[in-house]
Amino acid sequence: MTEHRIAVIPGDGIGREVMPEGVRVLEAAAARHGLRLHWKEFDWSCDWYRAHGRMCPEEAPQILRGFDAVYFGAVGNPAIVPDHVSAWGLLINFRRWFDLYVNLRPVRLFEGLPCPLAGRKPGDLDYMVVRENTEGEYGNVGGRMFEGTERELVTQQAVFSRKGVDRIMQYAFELAQKRKQHVTSCTKSNGISITMPYWDERFAEMRRKYPDVTADQYHVDGLSIQMVLNPERFDVIVASNLFGDILSDLGPATAGTIGIAPSGNINPERSAPSIFEPVHGSAPDIAGRKIANPIGAIWSGALMLEHLGHAEAAADVVRAIERVIVEGPHTPDMKGKAATAEVGAAVAQAVRAQAKKAA
């Protein structure tokens, strides 16, 4: 029996509500495929910050390196901790500590999920956003001068290294080779006149190495328009940290709801554990109401299983998600009235039903 040690960090807000459902579904898939998942939960969160003055202990990197993967809920409770403090203290730092330079976010329109884009059907939206995850615009180089005076000055420097840019583009092209063999680069070199022309130069160099993959590029504003008007043209979109963050929120919204959107913070070299989390965030406005959609967390769990080498188990989970999206139950963001736990239980049962059918 294959065994894996998984660190679970529910975090804040609805992260605490959706993570138990993700664990429930992954346990069902593990039983189906002869896997044993050993879970260890950590209560690092904004509440932990209030008690300890930081988002996680100093030894957190060493602790998490003892696990095969990290299953993460959400971070953020601005009533307790400013968002920039909580995000850096519990997630962005992790991405850098473990060199999780790929943020992988699938976008897909499922059968049974109403699409806000007129006339679209399943298959029209099916692409991946590959976001650079460790540098770019989310740098911590900068500061304030003359704070609180008329001369107050604030700077924050974007950082684009050749290594960082090339490796995220290489990942995107290699991913496209396994899909529909098309890569789109997101840029803004007509306005950001130093870093984005450099991004374009590296993309032009990289595309020459993959003659079997077609490639094009759009400025981020035009790309946003095309994601709404002509989403079927995309296969793999590669973007900088900031642009990828924004586009990978827009994509799931055009596919019906951000509540189902998954993501993986991935170290492709596997020198450190990768982190898998739903895109939706902590959603303080609905936290505690037990109506959060757990499908984003569950699908993120499927990405984790795939990363750990269990593609068939991951496929079982995705098929179960497909069934529940068609048949229900649905949470309010999908025009239903079900509670978080009801949806999680239904997906888990759909996984087990596949096992019975296979037997």
mmCIF file of C-alpha atoms in Angstrom:
data_model
loop_
_atom_site.group_PDB
_atom_site.id
_atom_site.type_symbol
_atom_site.label_atom_id
_atom_site.label_comp_id
_atom_site.label_asym_id
_atom_site.label_seq_id
_atom_site.Cartn_x
_atom_site.Cartn_y
_atom_site.Cartn_z
ATOM 1 C CA MET A 1 0.000 0.000 0.000
ATOM 2 C CA THR A 2 1.388 3.390 -1.034
ATOM 3 C CA GLU A 3 1.428 5.895 1.814
ATOM 4 C CA HIS A 4 1.715 9.687 1.839
ATOM 5 C CA ARG A 5 2.068 12.221 4.627
ATOM 6 C CA ILE A 6 -0.096 15.287 3.968
ATOM 7 C CA ALA A 7 0.054 18.501 5.998
ATOM 8 C CA VAL A 8 -3.366 20.165 6.280
ATOM 9 C CA ILE A 9 -3.594 23.912 6.923
ATOM 10 C CA PRO A 10 -7.269 24.978 6.962
ATOM 11 C CA GLY A 11 -6.245 28.586 7.666
ATOM 12 C CA ASP A 12 -8.973 31.197 7.840
ATOM 13 C CA GLY A 13 -12.604 31.765 6.945
ATOM 14 C CA ILE A 14 -14.194 29.199 4.680
ATOM 15 C CA GLY A 15 -10.899 27.355 4.446
ATOM 16 C CA ARG A 16 -11.905 25.691 7.707
ATOM 17 C CA GLU A 17 -15.241 24.645 6.215
ATOM 18 C CA VAL A 18 -14.113 23.265 2.858
ATOM 19 C CA MET A 19 -10.999 21.392 3.940
ATOM 20 C CA PRO A 20 -12.837 18.634 5.857
ATOM 21 C CA GLU A 21 -14.830 17.937 2.693
ATOM 22 C CA GLY A 22 -11.676 17.722 0.632
ATOM 23 C CA VAL A 23 -10.188 15.266 3.108
ATOM 24 C CA ARG A 24 -13.431 13.246 3.063
ATOM 25 C CA VAL A 25 -13.365 12.906 -0.730
ATOM 26 C CA LEU A 26 -9.648 12.124 -0.917
ATOM 27 C CA GLU A 27 -10.101 9.409 1.705
ATOM 28 C CA ALA A 28 -12.784 7.856 -0.500
ATOM 29 C CA ALA A 29 -10.450 7.965 -3.506
ATOM 30 C CA ALA A 30 -7.577 6.564 -1.455
ATOM 31 C CA ALA A 31 -9.705 3.608 -0.351
ATOM 32 C CA ARG A 32 -10.674 2.975 -3.972
ATOM 33 C CA HIS A 33 -7.037 2.854 -5.091
ATOM 34 C CA GLY A 34 -5.243 1.239 -2.168
ATOM 35 C CA LEU A 35 -3.604 4.403 -0.870
ATOM 36 C CA ARG A 36 -3.062 5.424 2.709
ATOM 37 C CA LEU A 37 -3.042 9.154 3.439
ATOM 38 C CA HIS A 38 -1.680 10.278 6.783
ATOM 39 C CA TRP A 39 -3.056 13.707 7.643
ATOM 40 C CA LYS A 40 -1.501 16.175 10.093
ATOM 41 C CA GLU A 41 -3.409 19.405 10.719
ATOM 42 C CA PHE A 42 -1.784 22.705 11.663
ATOM 43 C CA ASP A 43 -3.843 25.573 13.068
ATOM 44 C CA TRP A 44 -1.696 28.351 11.594
ATOM 45 C CA SER A 45 -4.023 31.252 10.784
ATOM 46 C CA CYS A 46 -4.895 34.818 11.680
ATOM 47 C CA ASP A 47 -6.098 33.518 15.047
ATOM 48 C CA TRP A 48 -2.665 31.964 15.509
ATOM 49 C CA TYR A 49 -1.154 35.361 14.672
ATOM 50 C CA ARG A 50 -3.258 37.016 17.353
ATOM 51 C CA ALA A 51 -1.897 34.566 19.902
ATOM 52 C CA HIS A 52 1.732 34.412 18.740
ATOM 53 C CA GLY A 53 2.443 37.595 16.753
ATOM 54 C CA ARG A 54 3.189 35.733 13.544
ATOM 55 C CA MET A 55 1.268 33.579 11.057
ATOM 56 C CA CYS A 56 3.243 30.397 11.676
ATOM 57 C CA PRO A 57 6.219 29.299 13.781
ATOM 58 C CA GLU A 58 9.777 30.031 12.679
ATOM 59 C CA GLU A 59 10.376 26.327 12.179
ATOM 60 C CA ALA A 60 7.401 25.972 9.799
ATOM 61 C CA PRO A 61 9.589 25.352 6.707
ATOM 62 C CA GLN A 62 11.435 22.533 8.467
ATOM 63 C CA ILE A 63 8.162 21.054 9.725
ATOM 64 C CA LEU A 64 6.495 21.060 6.314
ATOM 65 C CA ARG A 65 9.519 19.561 4.562
ATOM 66 C CA GLY A 66 8.675 16.369 6.385
ATOM 67 C CA PHE A 67 5.494 15.959 4.303
ATOM 68 C CA ASP A 68 4.849 14.835 0.752
ATOM 69 C CA ALA A 69 2.409 17.689 0.062
ATOM 70 C CA VAL A 70 0.486 20.469 1.769
ATOM 71 C CA TYR A 71 -3.299 20.771 1.517
ATOM 72 C CA PHE A 72 -4.212 24.390 2.168
ATOM 73 C CA GLY A 73 -7.574 26.066 2.777
ATOM 74 C CA ALA A 74 -7.380 29.857 2.680
ATOM 75 C CA VAL A 75 -5.670 32.763 4.390
ATOM 76 C CA GLY A 76 -7.061 36.120 5.453
ATOM 77 C CA ASN A 77 -9.131 37.744 8.148
ATOM 78 C CA PRO A 78 -8.688 41.516 7.822
ATOM 79 C CA ALA A 79 -10.615 42.078 11.031
ATOM 80 C CA ILE A 80 -7.617 40.576 12.850
ATOM 81 C CA VAL A 81 -4.601 40.903 10.562
ATOM 82 C CA PRO A 82 -4.015 43.148 7.506
ATOM 83 C CA ASP A 83 -4.250 41.083 4.335
ATOM 84 C CA HIS A 84 -0.707 41.814 3.191
ATOM 85 C CA VAL A 85 0.631 40.532 6.514
ATOM 86 C CA SER A 86 -1.420 37.334 6.543
ATOM 87 C CA ALA A 87 -0.846 36.462 2.872
ATOM 88 C CA TRP A 88 2.912 36.917 3.068
ATOM 89 C CA GLY A 89 3.156 35.217 6.445
ATOM 90 C CA LEU A 90 1.256 32.056 5.574
ATOM 91 C CA LEU A 91 1.318 31.567 1.807
ATOM 92 C CA ILE A 92 3.588 33.793 -0.249
ATOM 93 C CA ASN A 93 6.557 33.012 1.985
ATOM 94 C CA PHE A 94 5.830 29.295 1.592
ATOM 95 C CA ARG A 95 5.996 29.672 -2.173
ATOM 96 C CA ARG A 96 9.483 31.126 -1.869
ATOM 97 C CA TRP A 97 10.776 28.848 0.870
ATOM 98 C CA PHE A 98 9.907 25.805 -1.229
ATOM 99 C CA ASP A 99 10.554 27.376 -4.659
ATOM 100 C CA LEU A 100 6.977 26.698 -5.775
ATOM 101 C CA TYR A 101 7.514 28.640 -8.952
ATOM 102 C CA VAL A 102 4.534 27.204 -10.841
ATOM 103 C CA ASN A 103 1.031 28.270 -9.904
ATOM 104 C CA LEU A 104 -1.195 26.014 -11.994
ATOM 105 C CA ARG A 105 -4.871 26.962 -12.288
ATOM 106 C CA PRO A 106 -7.219 25.017 -14.580
ATOM 107 C CA VAL A 107 -10.264 26.719 -16.099
ATOM 108 C CA ARG A 108 -13.062 24.509 -17.372
ATOM 109 C CA LEU A 109 -16.767 24.815 -18.116
ATOM 110 C CA PHE A 110 -18.519 21.725 -16.758
ATOM 111 C CA GLU A 111 -21.736 20.241 -18.067
ATOM 112 C CA GLY A 112 -24.591 21.338 -15.827
ATOM 113 C CA LEU A 113 -22.942 24.568 -14.696
ATOM 114 C CA PRO A 114 -24.595 27.670 -16.182
ATOM 115 C CA CYS A 115 -22.075 29.836 -18.008
ATOM 116 C CA PRO A 116 -22.371 33.624 -17.772
ATOM 117 C CA LEU A 117 -21.010 33.855 -21.324
ATOM 118 C CA ALA A 118 -23.861 33.620 -23.803
ATOM 119 C CA GLY A 119 -23.990 30.593 -26.055
ATOM 120 C CA ARG A 120 -21.097 28.711 -24.486
ATOM 121 C CA LYS A 121 -21.114 24.966 -23.932
ATOM 122 C CA PRO A 122 -18.797 22.467 -22.201
ATOM 123 C CA GLY A 123 -15.585 22.231 -24.165
ATOM 124 C CA ASP A 124 -15.545 25.897 -25.135
ATOM 125 C CA LEU A 125 -13.678 26.789 -21.938
ATOM 126 C CA ASP A 126 -10.876 24.342 -21.178
ATOM 127 C CA TYR A 127 -7.472 25.879 -20.572
ATOM 128 C CA MET A 128 -4.698 26.235 -18.012
ATOM 129 C CA VAL A 129 -3.286 29.419 -16.541
ATOM 130 C CA VAL A 130 0.393 28.966 -15.680
ATOM 131 C CA ARG A 131 1.382 31.777 -13.343
ATOM 132 C CA GLU A 132 4.930 32.591 -12.277
ATOM 133 C CA ASN A 133 4.757 32.240 -8.509
ATOM 134 C CA THR A 134 7.965 33.418 -6.822
ATOM 135 C CA GLU A 135 9.077 36.748 -8.299
ATOM 136 C CA GLY A 136 7.711 39.326 -10.747
ATOM 137 C CA GLU A 137 5.482 42.051 -9.387
ATOM 138 C CA TYR A 138 5.045 40.354 -5.995
ATOM 139 C CA GLY A 139 8.471 41.385 -4.798
ATOM 140 C CA ASN A 140 9.450 42.695 -1.415
ATOM 141 C CA VAL A 141 12.144 45.050 -2.683
ATOM 142 C CA GLY A 142 11.168 48.619 -1.824
ATOM 143 C CA GLY A 143 10.002 50.705 1.056
ATOM 144 C CA ARG A 144 8.775 54.055 2.316
ATOM 145 C CA MET A 145 10.591 57.327 2.795
ATOM 146 C CA PHE A 146 9.467 60.470 4.605
ATOM 147 C CA GLU A 147 6.529 58.541 6.005
ATOM 148 C CA GLY A 148 3.641 60.701 7.184
ATOM 149 C CA THR A 149 4.958 63.883 5.567
ATOM 150 C CA GLU A 150 4.151 65.732 2.351
ATOM 151 C CA ARG A 151 7.250 64.141 0.852
ATOM 152 C CA GLU A 152 6.090 60.592 1.540
ATOM 153 C CA LEU A 153 7.441 58.237 -1.119
ATOM 154 C CA VAL A 154 6.602 54.580 -1.684
ATOM 155 C CA THR A 155 8.417 52.147 -3.992
ATOM 156 C CA GLN A 156 8.030 48.457 -4.748
ATOM 157 C CA GLN A 157 10.235 46.866 -7.347
ATOM 158 C CA ALA A 158 9.235 44.121 -9.749
ATOM 159 C CA VAL A 159 11.921 41.501 -10.296
ATOM 160 C CA PHE A 160 12.169 39.311 -13.414
ATOM 161 C CA SER A 161 15.164 36.978 -13.599
ATOM 162 C CA ARG A 162 16.164 34.996 -16.665
ATOM 163 C CA LYS A 163 15.983 31.793 -14.630
ATOM 164 C CA GLY A 164 12.555 32.652 -13.267
ATOM 165 C CA VAL A 165 11.077 33.689 -16.602
ATOM 166 C CA ASP A 166 12.587 30.860 -18.630
ATOM 167 C CA ARG A 167 11.557 28.071 -16.299
ATOM 168 C CA ILE A 168 7.898 29.133 -16.082
ATOM 169 C CA MET A 169 7.741 29.444 -19.866
ATOM 170 C CA GLN A 170 9.396 26.050 -20.280
ATOM 171 C CA TYR A 171 6.803 24.514 -17.962
ATOM 172 C CA ALA A 172 4.002 26.106 -20.013
ATOM 173 C CA PHE A 173 5.337 24.782 -23.316
ATOM 174 C CA GLU A 174 5.860 21.291 -21.926
ATOM 175 C CA LEU A 175 2.344 21.313 -20.508
ATOM 176 C CA ALA A 176 0.967 22.398 -23.887
ATOM 177 C CA GLN A 177 2.738 19.458 -25.536
ATOM 178 C CA LYS A 178 0.502 17.177 -23.440
ATOM 179 C CA ARG A 179 -2.658 19.132 -24.305
ATOM 180 C CA LYS A 180 -3.676 21.024 -27.447
ATOM 181 C CA GLN A 181 -0.169 22.299 -28.245
ATOM 182 C CA HIS A 182 -0.827 25.999 -27.981
ATOM 183 C CA VAL A 183 0.713 28.586 -25.613
ATOM 184 C CA THR A 184 -0.386 32.190 -25.172
ATOM 185 C CA SER A 185 1.860 34.686 -23.417
ATOM 186 C CA CYS A 186 0.341 37.503 -21.370
ATOM 187 C CA THR A 187 2.309 40.727 -21.597
ATOM 188 C CA LYS A 188 1.954 44.498 -21.299
ATOM 189 C CA SER A 189 5.072 45.646 -23.095
ATOM 190 C CA ASN A 190 3.344 48.621 -24.672
ATOM 191 C CA GLY A 191 3.101 50.245 -21.244
ATOM 192 C CA ILE A 192 5.572 48.516 -18.908
ATOM 193 C CA SER A 193 8.659 49.341 -20.883
ATOM 194 C CA ILE A 194 11.451 47.359 -19.180
ATOM 195 C CA THR A 195 10.283 44.132 -17.583
ATOM 196 C CA MET A 196 7.592 43.246 -20.107
ATOM 197 C CA PRO A 197 9.751 43.677 -23.239
ATOM 198 C CA TYR A 198 12.211 41.370 -21.471
ATOM 199 C CA TRP A 199 9.374 38.887 -20.869
ATOM 200 C CA ASP A 200 8.539 39.091 -24.598
ATOM 201 C CA GLU A 201 12.167 38.503 -25.574
ATOM 202 C CA ARG A 202 12.401 35.384 -23.441
ATOM 203 C CA PHE A 203 9.082 34.113 -24.817
ATOM 204 C CA ALA A 204 10.320 34.578 -28.389
ATOM 205 C CA GLU A 205 13.463 32.647 -27.517
ATOM 206 C CA MET A 206 11.537 29.870 -25.755
ATOM 207 C CA ARG A 207 9.025 29.313 -28.545
ATOM 208 C CA ARG A 208 11.875 28.536 -30.938
ATOM 209 C CA LYS A 209 12.713 25.503 -28.790
ATOM 210 C CA TYR A 210 9.233 24.038 -29.218
ATOM 211 C CA PRO A 211 8.438 24.035 -32.961
ATOM 212 C CA ASP A 212 5.580 21.577 -32.400
ATOM 213 C CA VAL A 213 3.719 24.095 -30.218
ATOM 214 C CA THR A 214 1.967 27.109 -31.718
ATOM 215 C CA ALA A 215 2.396 30.328 -29.763
ATOM 216 C CA ASP A 216 0.994 33.821 -29.623
ATOM 217 C CA GLN A 217 0.875 36.721 -27.201
ATOM 218 C CA TYR A 218 -1.610 39.356 -26.070
ATOM 219 C CA HIS A 219 -1.395 42.424 -23.918
ATOM 220 C CA VAL A 220 -3.175 41.701 -20.660
ATOM 221 C CA ASP A 221 -6.120 43.991 -21.396
ATOM 222 C CA GLY A 222 -6.705 42.431 -24.808
ATOM 223 C CA LEU A 223 -6.251 38.965 -23.344
ATOM 224 C CA SER A 224 -8.922 39.682 -20.748
ATOM 225 C CA ILE A 225 -11.289 40.658 -23.547
ATOM 226 C CA GLN A 226 -10.568 37.462 -25.481
ATOM 227 C CA MET A 227 -11.132 35.314 -22.379
ATOM 228 C CA VAL A 228 -14.682 36.648 -22.408
ATOM 229 C CA LEU A 229 -15.375 36.860 -26.140
ATOM 230 C CA ASN A 230 -13.362 33.919 -27.541
ATOM 231 C CA PRO A 231 -12.247 31.622 -24.711
ATOM 232 C CA GLU A 232 -12.088 28.586 -26.980
ATOM 233 C CA ARG A 233 -8.864 29.902 -28.537
ATOM 234 C CA PHE A 234 -6.836 29.242 -25.383
ATOM 235 C CA ASP A 235 -4.995 26.125 -24.237
ATOM 236 C CA VAL A 236 -2.150 27.220 -21.940
ATOM 237 C CA ILE A 237 -1.748 30.838 -20.848
ATOM 238 C CA VAL A 238 1.587 31.779 -19.266
ATOM 239 C CA ALA A 239 1.713 34.968 -17.239
ATOM 240 C CA SER A 240 3.682 36.879 -14.652
ATOM 241 C CA ASN A 241 2.760 36.738 -10.983
ATOM 242 C CA LEU A 242 0.358 39.695 -10.986
ATOM 243 C CA PHE A 243 -1.236 39.126 -14.374
ATOM 244 C CA GLY A 244 -1.580 35.403 -13.745
ATOM 245 C CA ASP A 245 -3.243 36.058 -10.407
ATOM 246 C CA ILE A 246 -5.867 38.286 -11.997
ATOM 247 C CA LEU A 247 -6.505 36.193 -15.108
ATOM 248 C CA SER A 248 -6.872 32.984 -13.129
ATOM 249 C CA ASP A 249 -9.670 34.584 -11.117
ATOM 250 C CA LEU A 250 -11.391 35.925 -14.223
ATOM 251 C CA GLY A 251 -11.258 32.540 -15.957
ATOM 252 C CA PRO A 252 -13.268 30.544 -13.380
ATOM 253 C CA ALA A 253 -15.790 33.376 -13.117
ATOM 254 C CA THR A 254 -16.444 33.102 -16.856
ATOM 255 C CA ALA A 255 -16.877 29.348 -16.363
ATOM 256 C CA GLY A 256 -19.647 29.774 -13.821
ATOM 257 C CA THR A 257 -18.193 30.231 -10.333
ATOM 258 C CA ILE A 258 -14.856 30.768 -8.660
ATOM 259 C CA GLY A 259 -16.097 28.353 -5.995
ATOM 260 C CA ILE A 260 -14.970 25.336 -8.032
ATOM 261 C CA ALA A 261 -11.561 26.685 -9.103
ATOM 262 C CA PRO A 262 -8.479 24.733 -7.957
ATOM 263 C CA SER A 263 -4.811 25.553 -7.921
ATOM 264 C CA GLY A 264 -1.450 23.975 -7.300
ATOM 265 C CA ASN A 265 1.672 25.759 -6.080
ATOM 266 C CA ILE A 266 4.150 23.355 -7.613
ATOM 267 C CA ASN A 267 7.830 22.610 -7.318
ATOM 268 C CA PRO A 268 8.328 20.561 -10.520
ATOM 269 C CA GLU A 269 11.728 19.309 -9.362
ATOM 270 C CA ARG A 270 10.075 17.931 -6.188
ATOM 271 C CA SER A 271 12.833 19.257 -3.943
ATOM 272 C CA ALA A 272 10.146 20.459 -1.515
ATOM 273 C CA PRO A 273 6.451 19.723 -0.908
ATOM 274 C CA SER A 274 3.984 21.388 -3.263
ATOM 275 C CA ILE A 275 0.914 23.189 -1.903
ATOM 276 C CA PHE A 276 -2.614 22.714 -3.234
ATOM 277 C CA GLU A 277 -5.396 25.196 -2.482
ATOM 278 C CA PRO A 278 -8.735 26.435 -3.820
ATOM 279 C CA VAL A 279 -8.637 29.784 -5.589
ATOM 280 C CA HIS A 280 -11.614 31.321 -3.757
ATOM 281 C CA GLY A 281 -9.795 32.609 -0.676
ATOM 282 C CA SER A 282 -11.129 32.953 2.848
ATOM 283 C CA ALA A 283 -14.395 34.766 1.930
ATOM 284 C CA PRO A 284 -15.010 36.395 5.341
ATOM 285 C CA ASP A 285 -18.438 37.571 4.176
ATOM 286 C CA ILE A 286 -19.820 34.008 4.162
ATOM 287 C CA ALA A 287 -17.488 32.343 6.673
ATOM 288 C CA GLY A 288 -19.388 30.494 9.370
ATOM 289 C CA ARG A 289 -22.565 30.109 7.337
ATOM 290 C CA LYS A 290 -21.541 26.655 6.066
ATOM 291 C CA ILE A 291 -22.559 27.449 2.494
ATOM 292 C CA ALA A 292 -19.111 27.633 0.887
ATOM 293 C CA ASN A 293 -18.619 25.529 -2.219
ATOM 294 C CA PRO A 294 -16.116 22.741 -1.409
ATOM 295 C CA ILE A 295 -15.517 21.740 -5.022
ATOM 296 C CA GLY A 296 -12.529 24.076 -5.419
ATOM 297 C CA ALA A 297 -10.846 22.380 -2.461
ATOM 298 C CA ILE A 298 -11.845 18.926 -3.698
ATOM 299 C CA TRP A 299 -10.546 19.569 -7.224
ATOM 300 C CA SER A 300 -7.320 20.954 -5.688
ATOM 301 C CA GLY A 301 -7.059 17.630 -3.890
ATOM 302 C CA ALA A 302 -7.324 15.871 -7.233
ATOM 303 C CA LEU A 303 -4.414 17.964 -8.509
ATOM 304 C CA MET A 304 -2.493 16.879 -5.407
ATOM 305 C CA LEU A 305 -3.198 13.199 -6.076
ATOM 306 C CA GLU A 306 -2.043 13.613 -9.664
ATOM 307 C CA HIS A 307 1.138 15.358 -8.523
ATOM 308 C CA LEU A 308 1.810 12.479 -6.109
ATOM 309 C CA GLY A 309 1.605 10.030 -9.002
ATOM 310 C CA HIS A 310 -1.969 8.798 -8.693
ATOM 311 C CA ALA A 311 -3.581 9.921 -11.944
ATOM 312 C CA GLU A 312 -6.359 7.334 -11.820
ATOM 313 C CA ALA A 313 -7.400 8.348 -8.310
ATOM 314 C CA ALA A 314 -7.368 11.985 -9.396
ATOM 315 C CA ALA A 315 -9.539 11.123 -12.395
ATOM 316 C CA ASP A 316 -12.036 9.404 -10.107
ATOM 317 C CA VAL A 317 -12.357 12.593 -8.082
ATOM 318 C CA VAL A 318 -12.866 14.735 -11.178
ATOM 319 C CA ARG A 319 -15.522 12.344 -12.504
ATOM 320 C CA ALA A 320 -17.291 12.548 -9.143
ATOM 321 C CA ILE A 321 -17.205 16.346 -9.337
ATOM 322 C CA GLU A 322 -18.677 16.184 -12.848
ATOM 323 C CA ARG A 323 -21.529 14.005 -11.609
ATOM 324 C CA VAL A 324 -22.397 16.232 -8.656
ATOM 325 C CA ILE A 325 -22.313 19.363 -10.814
ATOM 326 C CA VAL A 326 -24.901 17.737 -13.096
ATOM 327 C CA GLU A 327 -27.067 16.017 -10.482
ATOM 328 C CA GLY A 328 -26.550 18.178 -7.392
ATOM 329 C CA PRO A 329 -26.648 19.061 -4.609
ATOM 330 C CA HIS A 330 -25.423 22.619 -5.223
ATOM 331 C CA THR A 331 -24.286 25.415 -2.937
ATOM 332 C CA PRO A 332 -25.768 28.925 -3.339
ATOM 333 C CA ASP A 333 -23.029 30.119 -5.706
ATOM 334 C CA MET A 334 -24.317 27.425 -8.095
ATOM 335 C CA LYS A 335 -27.959 28.510 -7.589
ATOM 336 C CA GLY A 336 -28.641 25.782 -5.028
ATOM 337 C CA LYS A 337 -29.421 25.618 -1.320
ATOM 338 C CA ALA A 338 -27.100 22.868 -0.109
ATOM 339 C CA ALA A 339 -24.639 23.199 2.736
ATOM 340 C CA THR A 340 -20.910 22.685 2.296
ATOM 341 C CA ALA A 341 -20.993 19.269 3.955
ATOM 342 C CA GLU A 342 -23.872 18.053 1.780
ATOM 343 C CA VAL A 343 -21.882 18.703 -1.377
ATOM 344 C CA GLY A 344 -18.763 17.123 0.070
ATOM 345 C CA ALA A 345 -20.706 14.023 1.077
ATOM 346 C CA ALA A 346 -22.240 13.779 -2.389
ATOM 347 C CA VAL A 347 -18.849 13.957 -4.122
ATOM 348 C CA ALA A 348 -17.417 11.347 -1.752
ATOM 349 C CA GLN A 349 -20.377 9.074 -2.451
ATOM 350 C CA ALA A 350 -19.892 9.574 -6.198
ATOM 351 C CA VAL A 351 -16.289 8.419 -5.785
ATOM 352 C CA ARG A 352 -17.385 5.340 -3.848
ATOM 353 C CA ALA A 353 -20.078 4.609 -6.445
ATOM 354 C CA GLN A 354 -17.357 4.370 -9.075
ATOM 355 C CA ALA A 355 -15.584 1.832 -6.890
ATOM 356 C CA LYS A 356 -18.741 -0.280 -6.658
ATOM 357 C CA LYS A 357 -19.243 -0.065 -10.391
ATOM 358 C CA ALA A 358 -15.660 -1.118 -11.029
ATOM 359 C CA ALA A 359 -16.073 -4.123 -8.719
#
